[in-house]
Short mmCIF file of C-alpha atoms and ligand atoms in Angstrom, two decimals:
data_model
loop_
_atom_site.label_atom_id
_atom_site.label_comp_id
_atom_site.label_asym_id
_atom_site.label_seq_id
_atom_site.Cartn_x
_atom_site.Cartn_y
_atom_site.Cartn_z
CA UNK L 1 -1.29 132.49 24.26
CA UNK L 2 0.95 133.22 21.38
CA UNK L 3 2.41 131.10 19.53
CA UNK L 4 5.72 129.98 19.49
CA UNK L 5 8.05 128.56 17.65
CA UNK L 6 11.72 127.46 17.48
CA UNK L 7 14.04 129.96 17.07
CA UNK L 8 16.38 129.37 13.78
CA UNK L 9 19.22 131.76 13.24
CA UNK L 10 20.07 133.50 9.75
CA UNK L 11 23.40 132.22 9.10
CA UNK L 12 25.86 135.00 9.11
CA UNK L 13 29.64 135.41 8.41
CA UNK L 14 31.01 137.26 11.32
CA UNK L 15 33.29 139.99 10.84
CA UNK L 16 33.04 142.60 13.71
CA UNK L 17 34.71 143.31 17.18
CA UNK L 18 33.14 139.14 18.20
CA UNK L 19 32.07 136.91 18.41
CA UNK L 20 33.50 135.61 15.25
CA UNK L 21 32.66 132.61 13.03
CA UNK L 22 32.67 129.64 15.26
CA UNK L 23 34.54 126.88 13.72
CA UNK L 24 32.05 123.58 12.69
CA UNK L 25 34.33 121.59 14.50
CA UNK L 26 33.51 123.49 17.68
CA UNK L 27 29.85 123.58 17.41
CA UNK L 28 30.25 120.02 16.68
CA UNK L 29 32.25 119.60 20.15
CA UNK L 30 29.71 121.56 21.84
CA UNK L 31 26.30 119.30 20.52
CA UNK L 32 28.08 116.49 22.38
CA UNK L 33 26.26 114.69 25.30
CA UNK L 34 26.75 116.63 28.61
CA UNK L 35 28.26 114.70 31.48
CA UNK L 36 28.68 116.09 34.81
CA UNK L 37 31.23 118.68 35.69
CA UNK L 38 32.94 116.31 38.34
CA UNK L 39 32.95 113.06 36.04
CA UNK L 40 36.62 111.56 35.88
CA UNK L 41 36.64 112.14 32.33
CA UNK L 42 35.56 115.47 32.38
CA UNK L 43 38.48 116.25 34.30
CA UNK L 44 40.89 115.13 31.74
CA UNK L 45 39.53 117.13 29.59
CA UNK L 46 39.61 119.73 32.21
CA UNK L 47 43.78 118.89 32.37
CA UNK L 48 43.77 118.96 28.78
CA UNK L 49 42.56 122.73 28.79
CA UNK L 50 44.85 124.01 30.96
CA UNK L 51 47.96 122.55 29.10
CA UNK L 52 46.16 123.89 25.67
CA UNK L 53 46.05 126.87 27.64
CA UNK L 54 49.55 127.45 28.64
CA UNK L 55 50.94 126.66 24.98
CA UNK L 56 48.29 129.35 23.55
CA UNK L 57 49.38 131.92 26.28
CA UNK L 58 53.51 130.76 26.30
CA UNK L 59 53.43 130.45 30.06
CA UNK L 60 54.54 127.79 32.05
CA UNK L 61 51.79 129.34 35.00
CA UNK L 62 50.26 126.40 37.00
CA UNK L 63 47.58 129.06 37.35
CA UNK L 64 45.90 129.16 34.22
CA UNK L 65 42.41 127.75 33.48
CA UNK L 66 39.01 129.20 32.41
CA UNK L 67 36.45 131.55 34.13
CA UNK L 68 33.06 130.81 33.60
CA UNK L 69 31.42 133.62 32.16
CA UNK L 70 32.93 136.19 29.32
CA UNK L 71 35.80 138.31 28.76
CA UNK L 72 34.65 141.06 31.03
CA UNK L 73 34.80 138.62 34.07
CA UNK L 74 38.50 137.85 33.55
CA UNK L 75 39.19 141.67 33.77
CA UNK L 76 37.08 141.72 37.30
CA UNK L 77 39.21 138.49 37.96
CA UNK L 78 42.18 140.11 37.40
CA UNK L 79 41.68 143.41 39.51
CA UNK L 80 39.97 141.91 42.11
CA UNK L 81 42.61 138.69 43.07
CA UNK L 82 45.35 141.34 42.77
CA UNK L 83 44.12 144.45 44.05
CA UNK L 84 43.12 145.45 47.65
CA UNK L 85 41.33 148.47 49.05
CA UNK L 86 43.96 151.63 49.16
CA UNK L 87 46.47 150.01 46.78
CA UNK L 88 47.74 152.17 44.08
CA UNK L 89 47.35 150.76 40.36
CA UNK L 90 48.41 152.40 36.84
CA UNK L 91 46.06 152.35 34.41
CA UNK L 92 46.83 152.87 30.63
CA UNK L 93 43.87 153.97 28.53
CA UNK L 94 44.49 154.65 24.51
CA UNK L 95 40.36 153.70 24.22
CA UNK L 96 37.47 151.19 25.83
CA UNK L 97 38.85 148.85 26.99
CA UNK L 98 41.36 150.95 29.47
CA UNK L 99 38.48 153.13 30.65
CA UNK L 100 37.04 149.87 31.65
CA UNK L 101 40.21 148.22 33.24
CA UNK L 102 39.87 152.10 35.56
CA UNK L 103 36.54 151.83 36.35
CA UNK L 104 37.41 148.17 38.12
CA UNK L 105 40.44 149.99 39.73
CA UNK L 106 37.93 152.82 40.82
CA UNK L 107 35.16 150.05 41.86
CA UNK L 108 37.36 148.12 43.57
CA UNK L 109 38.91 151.05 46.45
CA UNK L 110 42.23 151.35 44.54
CA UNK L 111 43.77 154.06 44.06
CA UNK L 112 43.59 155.27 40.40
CA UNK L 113 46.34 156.62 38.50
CA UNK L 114 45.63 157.18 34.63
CA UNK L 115 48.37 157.42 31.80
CA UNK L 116 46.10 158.40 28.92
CA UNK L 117 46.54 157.94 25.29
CA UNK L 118 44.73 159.16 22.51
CA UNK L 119 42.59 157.26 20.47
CA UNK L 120 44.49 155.37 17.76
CA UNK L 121 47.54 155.80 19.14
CA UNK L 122 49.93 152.93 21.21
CA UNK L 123 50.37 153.44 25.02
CA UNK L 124 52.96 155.75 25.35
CA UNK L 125 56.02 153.61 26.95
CA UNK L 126 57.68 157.32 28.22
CA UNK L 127 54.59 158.24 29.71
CA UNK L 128 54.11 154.90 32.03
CA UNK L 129 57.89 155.51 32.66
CA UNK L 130 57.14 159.15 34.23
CA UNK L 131 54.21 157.99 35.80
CA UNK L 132 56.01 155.26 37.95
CA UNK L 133 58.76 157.53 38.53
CA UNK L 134 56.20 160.28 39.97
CA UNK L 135 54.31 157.60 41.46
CA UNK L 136 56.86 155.05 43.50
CA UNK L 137 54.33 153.40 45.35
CA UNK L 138 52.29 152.32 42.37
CA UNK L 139 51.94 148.03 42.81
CA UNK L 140 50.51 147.05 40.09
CA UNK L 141 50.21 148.31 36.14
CA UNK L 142 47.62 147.80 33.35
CA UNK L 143 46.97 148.15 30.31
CA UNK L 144 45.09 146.40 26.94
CA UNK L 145 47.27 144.58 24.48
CA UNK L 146 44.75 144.83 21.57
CA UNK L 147 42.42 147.28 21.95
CA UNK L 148 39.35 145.90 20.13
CA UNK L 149 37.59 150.05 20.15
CA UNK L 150 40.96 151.21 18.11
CA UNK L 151 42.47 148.68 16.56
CA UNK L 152 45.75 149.41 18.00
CA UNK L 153 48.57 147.43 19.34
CA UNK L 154 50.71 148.45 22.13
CA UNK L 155 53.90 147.13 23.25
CA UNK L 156 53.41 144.70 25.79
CA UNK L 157 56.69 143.73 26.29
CA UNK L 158 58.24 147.27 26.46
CA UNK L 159 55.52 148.36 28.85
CA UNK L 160 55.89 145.22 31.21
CA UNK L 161 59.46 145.65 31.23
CA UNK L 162 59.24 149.34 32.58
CA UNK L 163 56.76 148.14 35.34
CA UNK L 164 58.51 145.43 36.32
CA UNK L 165 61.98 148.14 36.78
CA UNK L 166 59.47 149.81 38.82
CA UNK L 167 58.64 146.42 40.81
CA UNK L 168 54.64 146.80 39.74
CA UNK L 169 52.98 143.63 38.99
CA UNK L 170 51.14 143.52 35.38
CA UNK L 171 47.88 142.97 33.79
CA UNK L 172 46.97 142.97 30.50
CA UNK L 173 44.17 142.15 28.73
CA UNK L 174 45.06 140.19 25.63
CA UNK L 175 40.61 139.01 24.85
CA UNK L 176 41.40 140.20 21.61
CA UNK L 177 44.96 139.47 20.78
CA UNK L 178 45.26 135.97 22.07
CA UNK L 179 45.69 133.38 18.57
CA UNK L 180 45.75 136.34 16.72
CA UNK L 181 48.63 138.56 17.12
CA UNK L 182 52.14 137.80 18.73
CA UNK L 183 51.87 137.46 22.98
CA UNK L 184 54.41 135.68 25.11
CA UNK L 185 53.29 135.72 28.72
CA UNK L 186 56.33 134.46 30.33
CA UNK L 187 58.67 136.07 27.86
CA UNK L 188 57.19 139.75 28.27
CA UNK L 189 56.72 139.42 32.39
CA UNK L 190 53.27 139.33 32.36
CA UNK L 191 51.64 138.63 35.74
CA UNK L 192 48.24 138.68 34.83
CA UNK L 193 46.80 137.71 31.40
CA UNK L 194 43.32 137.34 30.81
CA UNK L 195 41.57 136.41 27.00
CA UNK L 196 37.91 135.64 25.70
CA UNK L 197 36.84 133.01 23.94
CA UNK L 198 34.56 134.56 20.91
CA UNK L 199 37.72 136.38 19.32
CA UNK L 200 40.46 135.03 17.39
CA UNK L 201 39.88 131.78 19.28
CA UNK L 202 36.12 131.67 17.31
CA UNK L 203 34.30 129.96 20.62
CA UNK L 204 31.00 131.13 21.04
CA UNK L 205 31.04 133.86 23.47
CA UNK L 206 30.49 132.98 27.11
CA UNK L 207 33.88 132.01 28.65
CA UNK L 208 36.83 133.65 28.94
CA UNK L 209 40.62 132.39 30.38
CA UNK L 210 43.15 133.69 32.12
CA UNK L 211 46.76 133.26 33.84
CA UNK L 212 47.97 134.08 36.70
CA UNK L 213 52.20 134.44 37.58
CA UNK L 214 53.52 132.96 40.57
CA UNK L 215 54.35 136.32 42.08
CA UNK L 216 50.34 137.26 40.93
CA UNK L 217 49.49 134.14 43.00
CA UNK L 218 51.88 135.08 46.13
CA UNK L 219 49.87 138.64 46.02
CA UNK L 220 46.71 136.72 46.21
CA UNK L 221 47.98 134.63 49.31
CA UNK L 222 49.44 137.41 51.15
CA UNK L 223 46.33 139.41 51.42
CA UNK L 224 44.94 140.65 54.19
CA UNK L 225 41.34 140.88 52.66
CA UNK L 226 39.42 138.35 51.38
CA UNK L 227 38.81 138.89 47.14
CA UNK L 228 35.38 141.15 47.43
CA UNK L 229 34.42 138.59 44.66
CA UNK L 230 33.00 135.28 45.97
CA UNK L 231 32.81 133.87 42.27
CA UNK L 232 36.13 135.03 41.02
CA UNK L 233 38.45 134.21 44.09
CA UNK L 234 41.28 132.47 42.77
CA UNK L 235 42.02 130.51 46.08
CA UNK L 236 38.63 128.80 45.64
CA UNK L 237 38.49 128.43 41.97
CA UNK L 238 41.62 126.28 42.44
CA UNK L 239 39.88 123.89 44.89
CA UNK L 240 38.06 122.83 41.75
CA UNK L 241 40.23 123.49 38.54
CA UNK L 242 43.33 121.93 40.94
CA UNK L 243 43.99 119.35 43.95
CA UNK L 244 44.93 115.91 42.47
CA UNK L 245 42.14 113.40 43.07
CA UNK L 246 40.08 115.75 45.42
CA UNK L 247 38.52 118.07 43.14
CA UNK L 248 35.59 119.95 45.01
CA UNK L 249 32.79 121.69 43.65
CA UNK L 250 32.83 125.27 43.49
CA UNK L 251 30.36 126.33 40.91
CA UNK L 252 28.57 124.48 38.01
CA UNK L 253 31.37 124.79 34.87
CA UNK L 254 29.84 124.51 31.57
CA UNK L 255 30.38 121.57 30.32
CA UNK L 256 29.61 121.98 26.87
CA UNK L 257 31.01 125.64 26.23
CA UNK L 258 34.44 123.94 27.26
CA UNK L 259 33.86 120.77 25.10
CA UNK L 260 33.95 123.62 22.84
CA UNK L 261 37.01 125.89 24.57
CA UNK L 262 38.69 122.67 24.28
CA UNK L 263 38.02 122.17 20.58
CA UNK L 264 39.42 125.57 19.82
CA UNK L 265 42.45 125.85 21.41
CA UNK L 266 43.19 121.97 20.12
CA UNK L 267 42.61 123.76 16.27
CA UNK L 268 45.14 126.07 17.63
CA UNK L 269 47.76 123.94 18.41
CA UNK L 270 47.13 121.76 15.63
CA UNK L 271 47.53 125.20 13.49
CA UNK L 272 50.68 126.29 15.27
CA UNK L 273 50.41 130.06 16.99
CA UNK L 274 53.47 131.09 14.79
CA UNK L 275 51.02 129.97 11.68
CA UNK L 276 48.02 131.11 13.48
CA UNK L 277 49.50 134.72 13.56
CA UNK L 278 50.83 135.08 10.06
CA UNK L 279 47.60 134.08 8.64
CA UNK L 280 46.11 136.85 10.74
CA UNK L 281 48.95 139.06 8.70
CA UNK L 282 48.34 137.67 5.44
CA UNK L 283 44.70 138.19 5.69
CA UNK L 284 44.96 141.66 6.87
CA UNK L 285 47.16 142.53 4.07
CA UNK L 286 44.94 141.24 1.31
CA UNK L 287 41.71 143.00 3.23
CA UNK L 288 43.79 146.67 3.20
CA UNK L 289 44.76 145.81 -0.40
CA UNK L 290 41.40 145.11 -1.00
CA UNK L 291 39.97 148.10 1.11
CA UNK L 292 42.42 150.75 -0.39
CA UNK L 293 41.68 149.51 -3.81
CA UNK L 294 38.54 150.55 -2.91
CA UNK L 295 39.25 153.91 -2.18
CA UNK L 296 39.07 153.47 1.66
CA UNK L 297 41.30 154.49 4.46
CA UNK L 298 42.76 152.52 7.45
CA UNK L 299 42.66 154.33 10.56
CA UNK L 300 45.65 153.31 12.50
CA UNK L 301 48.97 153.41 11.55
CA UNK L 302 50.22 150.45 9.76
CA UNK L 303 53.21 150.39 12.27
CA UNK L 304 51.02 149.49 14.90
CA UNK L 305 47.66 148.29 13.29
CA UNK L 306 45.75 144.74 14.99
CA UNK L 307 45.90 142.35 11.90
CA UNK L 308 42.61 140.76 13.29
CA UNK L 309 40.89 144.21 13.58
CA UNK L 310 40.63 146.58 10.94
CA UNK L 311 39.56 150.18 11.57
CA UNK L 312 38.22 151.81 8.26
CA UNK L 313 37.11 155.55 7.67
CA UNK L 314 33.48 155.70 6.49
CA UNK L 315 33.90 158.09 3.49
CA UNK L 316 32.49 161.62 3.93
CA UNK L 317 28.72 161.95 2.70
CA UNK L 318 28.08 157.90 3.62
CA UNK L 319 25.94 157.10 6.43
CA UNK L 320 28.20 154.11 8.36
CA UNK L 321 25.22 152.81 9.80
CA UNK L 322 23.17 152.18 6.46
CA UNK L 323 26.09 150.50 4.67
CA UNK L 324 26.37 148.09 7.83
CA UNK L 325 22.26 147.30 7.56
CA UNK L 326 22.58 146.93 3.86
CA UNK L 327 25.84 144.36 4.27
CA UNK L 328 23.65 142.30 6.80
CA UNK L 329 20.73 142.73 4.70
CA UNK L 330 21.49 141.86 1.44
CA UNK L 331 25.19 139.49 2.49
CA UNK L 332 24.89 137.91 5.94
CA UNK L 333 27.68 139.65 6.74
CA UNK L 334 28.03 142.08 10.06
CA UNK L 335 31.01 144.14 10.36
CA UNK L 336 31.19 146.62 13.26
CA UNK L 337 30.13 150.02 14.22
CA UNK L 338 33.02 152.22 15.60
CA UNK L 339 33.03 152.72 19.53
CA UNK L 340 33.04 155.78 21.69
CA UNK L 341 34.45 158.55 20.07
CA UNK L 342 34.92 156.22 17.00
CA UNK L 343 31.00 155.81 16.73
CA UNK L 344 29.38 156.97 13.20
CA UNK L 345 32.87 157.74 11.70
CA UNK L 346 34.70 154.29 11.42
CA UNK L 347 33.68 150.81 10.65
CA UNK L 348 35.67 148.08 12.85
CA UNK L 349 36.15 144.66 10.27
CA UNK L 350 37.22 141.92 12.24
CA UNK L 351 39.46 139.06 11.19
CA UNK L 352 39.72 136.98 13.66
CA UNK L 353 40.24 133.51 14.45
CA UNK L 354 37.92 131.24 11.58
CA UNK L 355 37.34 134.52 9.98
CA UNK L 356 40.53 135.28 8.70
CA UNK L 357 40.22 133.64 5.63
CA UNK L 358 40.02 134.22 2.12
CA UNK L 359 37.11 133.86 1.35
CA UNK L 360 35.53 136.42 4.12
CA UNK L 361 38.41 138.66 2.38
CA UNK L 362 36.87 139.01 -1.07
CA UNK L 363 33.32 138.57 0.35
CA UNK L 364 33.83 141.70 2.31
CA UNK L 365 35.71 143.55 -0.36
CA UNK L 366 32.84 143.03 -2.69
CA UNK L 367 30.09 143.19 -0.52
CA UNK L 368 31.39 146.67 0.35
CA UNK L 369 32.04 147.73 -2.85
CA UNK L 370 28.40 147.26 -3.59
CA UNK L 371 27.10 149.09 -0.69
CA UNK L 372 29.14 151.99 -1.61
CA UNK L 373 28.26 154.70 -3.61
CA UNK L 374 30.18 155.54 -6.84
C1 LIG M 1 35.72 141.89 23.94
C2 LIG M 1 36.67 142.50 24.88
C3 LIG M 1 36.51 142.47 26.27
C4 LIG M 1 35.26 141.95 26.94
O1 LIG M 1 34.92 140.66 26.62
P1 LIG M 1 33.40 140.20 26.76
O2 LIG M 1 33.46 138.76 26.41
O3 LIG M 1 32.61 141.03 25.79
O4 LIG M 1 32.98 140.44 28.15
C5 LIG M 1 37.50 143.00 27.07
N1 LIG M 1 38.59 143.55 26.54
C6 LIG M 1 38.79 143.62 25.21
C7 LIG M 1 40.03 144.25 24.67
C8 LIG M 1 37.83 143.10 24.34
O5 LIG M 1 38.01 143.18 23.03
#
C-alpha cells in the first residue's frame, strides 16, 4: 500500500489559453451543498442561467442553456444538431480551432468545403464570398470568432452576413471570445453560438453553453435522421432544460459546476459586458505597453489582435519552454506555449475573464522581465 494523502494545489495565477483564474466568489458558489438536479429550486436557478445566458450572448434564443461537459462538446453539439449525412458545410480555418470545427464536419458524413487562412491572419470575408458563390448548395457556414491558437479576431458579423446572402445557416465558436471581446448573436445572424466556461467567464473548466436560432432549431426538427449523438440531441436536452412544470430527466447536470456557471455569468451582468470588454482592452493595452517596453513583439496585427489573448514572439536565442518552467517555478504564474505551427516560437498570455487585471499585468511584465536574458 502506498500512502496517500490529500491532494493540495500550488496556487497559481492563470494566464494561458484557460482555464483562467476562477473568481473566489465562484469557488465559493461551487463549495455549496449539492441538491438534486430536479429539486424545484434548482430549477430556478436553472431559469436563472438561461436568462444570464441570453444577456451574455445578446440573443433573445429560447434555445440557449448549458451542455454538460467542456467547450469541445458544444462544437460536437453544434455540428451534429445541424448537420446531416451528405450535407455540404463551409468551414473557415485561420488555425486550431477551424481544423477542429472540419474534422466534426468530416466525422460527421458532411461534405467538407475548406476556406483556409493563414495563421495570424482574419478569415478572409472575399474568400467565404467565392466559396459560396462556387459552392451554391453549401447549408451551413463556420468559422471561430476568437481563435485561442492565434490570437486573432475575425469578423463575425461580416462573415455571417455573407452566409446568410448565401441562405447558409452559421456557427461560430465564440469559447474564447464570449465576456471578453464584442459578440452580438442576434445582431450578427448567428444561428449557432457555442462558449466555454474556463475563459473569459473564469468557471472552472468542465461546462460549456451554447445557443441555438430559431431557424437552427427548425433544421433540427426537420431532419430526417436522428442527431448521431444521444447526449447532445437538442430535442432531448430540452425535455429537461425546458417544459414548464414537467421537467424530465435526461442526464445527471452538475449541480455544483452550475452553482458556479451561475455565479459567473451573475459577476457578468453585475459588471456590464460593455465594461466587461473594455477592461479586456485596457488590460491588453497596458500588457503590450508593458511587453514592448520589454523589447518583445506581438504577433498579430493590432487591427485585429484578441484583447484577452496575447501572442508574443519568444526572442531569437531563448528557449520558450524554459522561460515558461522558470515563470511557474519561481512566480506561480503559467502562461502558454504556442500551438501547432505556433509551438516553440510564440508564447500565448491570456487575459481573460478574473485575469485581466492589473495586478496579473505588472506581475507578468516583471516576472518576464526576470526570466529574460539581458
Ligand atoms: C478552448 C477552446 C475550445 C475547446 O474548449 P474545451 O473546453 O477545451 O473543450 C474550442 N474552441 C476554442 C476557440 C477554444 O479556445
Amino acid at each position: 500500500m502506498g500512502s496517500h494523502t490529500r491532494f493540495v494545489p500550488t496556487p497559481r495565477t492563470l494566464m494561458g489559453p484557460g482555464p483562467s483564474d476562477v473568481h473566489p466568489r465562484v469557488l465559493a458558489a461551487m463549495a455549496q451543498p449539492t441538491i438534486g438536479h430536479l429539486d424545484p429550486n434548482f430549477i430556478t436557478l436553472m431559469d436563472d442561467i438561461k436568462a444570464l445566458l441570453r444577456d451574455a450572448f445578446q440573443t433573445s434564443n429560447a434555445l440557449t442553456l448549458p451542455v454538460s461537459a467542456p467547450g469541445s462538446a458544444a462544437m460536437e453539439a453544434a455540428f451534429a444538431n445541424l448537420l446531416e449525412p451528405g450535407d455540404k458545410v463551409i468551414v473557415c480555418i485561420n488555425g486550431v480551432f477551424g481544423m477542429r470545427m472540419a474534422e466534426n464536419v468530416k466525422r460527421m458524413g458532411g461534405e467538407l468545403v475548406t476556406v483556409e487562412d493563414n495563421w495570424g491572419q482574419q478569415v478572409d470575408p472575399e474568400k467565404l464570398r467565392a466559396a459560396l458563390a462556387a459552392n451554391p448548395d453549401a447549408k451551413i457556414v463556420a468559422f471561430v470568432h476568437a481563435e485561442t491558437s492565434t490570437g486573432v479576431c475575425s469578423d463575425a458579423q461580416a462573415l455571417c452576413a455573407i452566409a446568410k446572402e448565401a441562405g447558409c445557416l452559421t456557427i461560430v465558436d465564440s469559447v474564447t471570445g464570449l465576456g471578453g471581446v464584442e459578440l452580438r448573436v442576434d445582431d450578427w445572424q448567428i444561428d449557432v453560438c457555442y462558449s466555454g466556461s474556463q475563459k473569459c467567464l473564469s468557471c472552472p473548466p468542465g461546462i460549456s453553453l451554447i445557443t441555438y436560432s430559431e431557424a437552427a432549431a427548425d433544421r433540427v426538427k426537420a431532419r430526417n435522421t436522428p442527431v448521431q449523438s444521444w447526449f447532445l440531441d437538442l430535442s432531448l436536452l430540452m425535455a429537461y432544460w425546458e417544459g414548464e412544470g414537467a421537467r424530465t430527466y435526461h442526464h445527471t447536470a452538475p449541480v455544483n459546476a452550475l452553482y458556479g456557471l451561475h455565479e459567473a455569468l451573475l459577476m457578468l451582468h453585475e459588471e456590464g459586458l460593455e465594461h466587461s470588454w473594455q477592461r479586456h482592452r485596457d488590460m491588453h493595452e497596458l500588457l503590450v505597453a508593458g511587453l514592448e517596453d520589454l523589447g518583445l513583439t506581438m504577433a498579430v496585427d493590432a487591427r485585429f489582435r484578441l484583447p484577452q489573448l496575447n501572442v508574443v514572439q519568444a526572442p531569437t536565442g531563448v528557449d520558450e519552454g524554459a522561460v515558461r518552467k522558470q515563470l511557474l517555478a519561481d512566480f506561480n504564474l503559467e502562461i502558454g506555449a504556442g500551438l501547432g505551427v505556433y509551438a516553440g516560437k510564440f508564447w500565448r498570455i491570456g487575459l481573460m475573464g478574473y485575469a485581466a487585471r492589473r495586478e496579473n499585468v505588472t506581475l507578468c511584465v516583471n516576472a518576464l522581465s526576470h526570466c529574460l536574458p539581458g
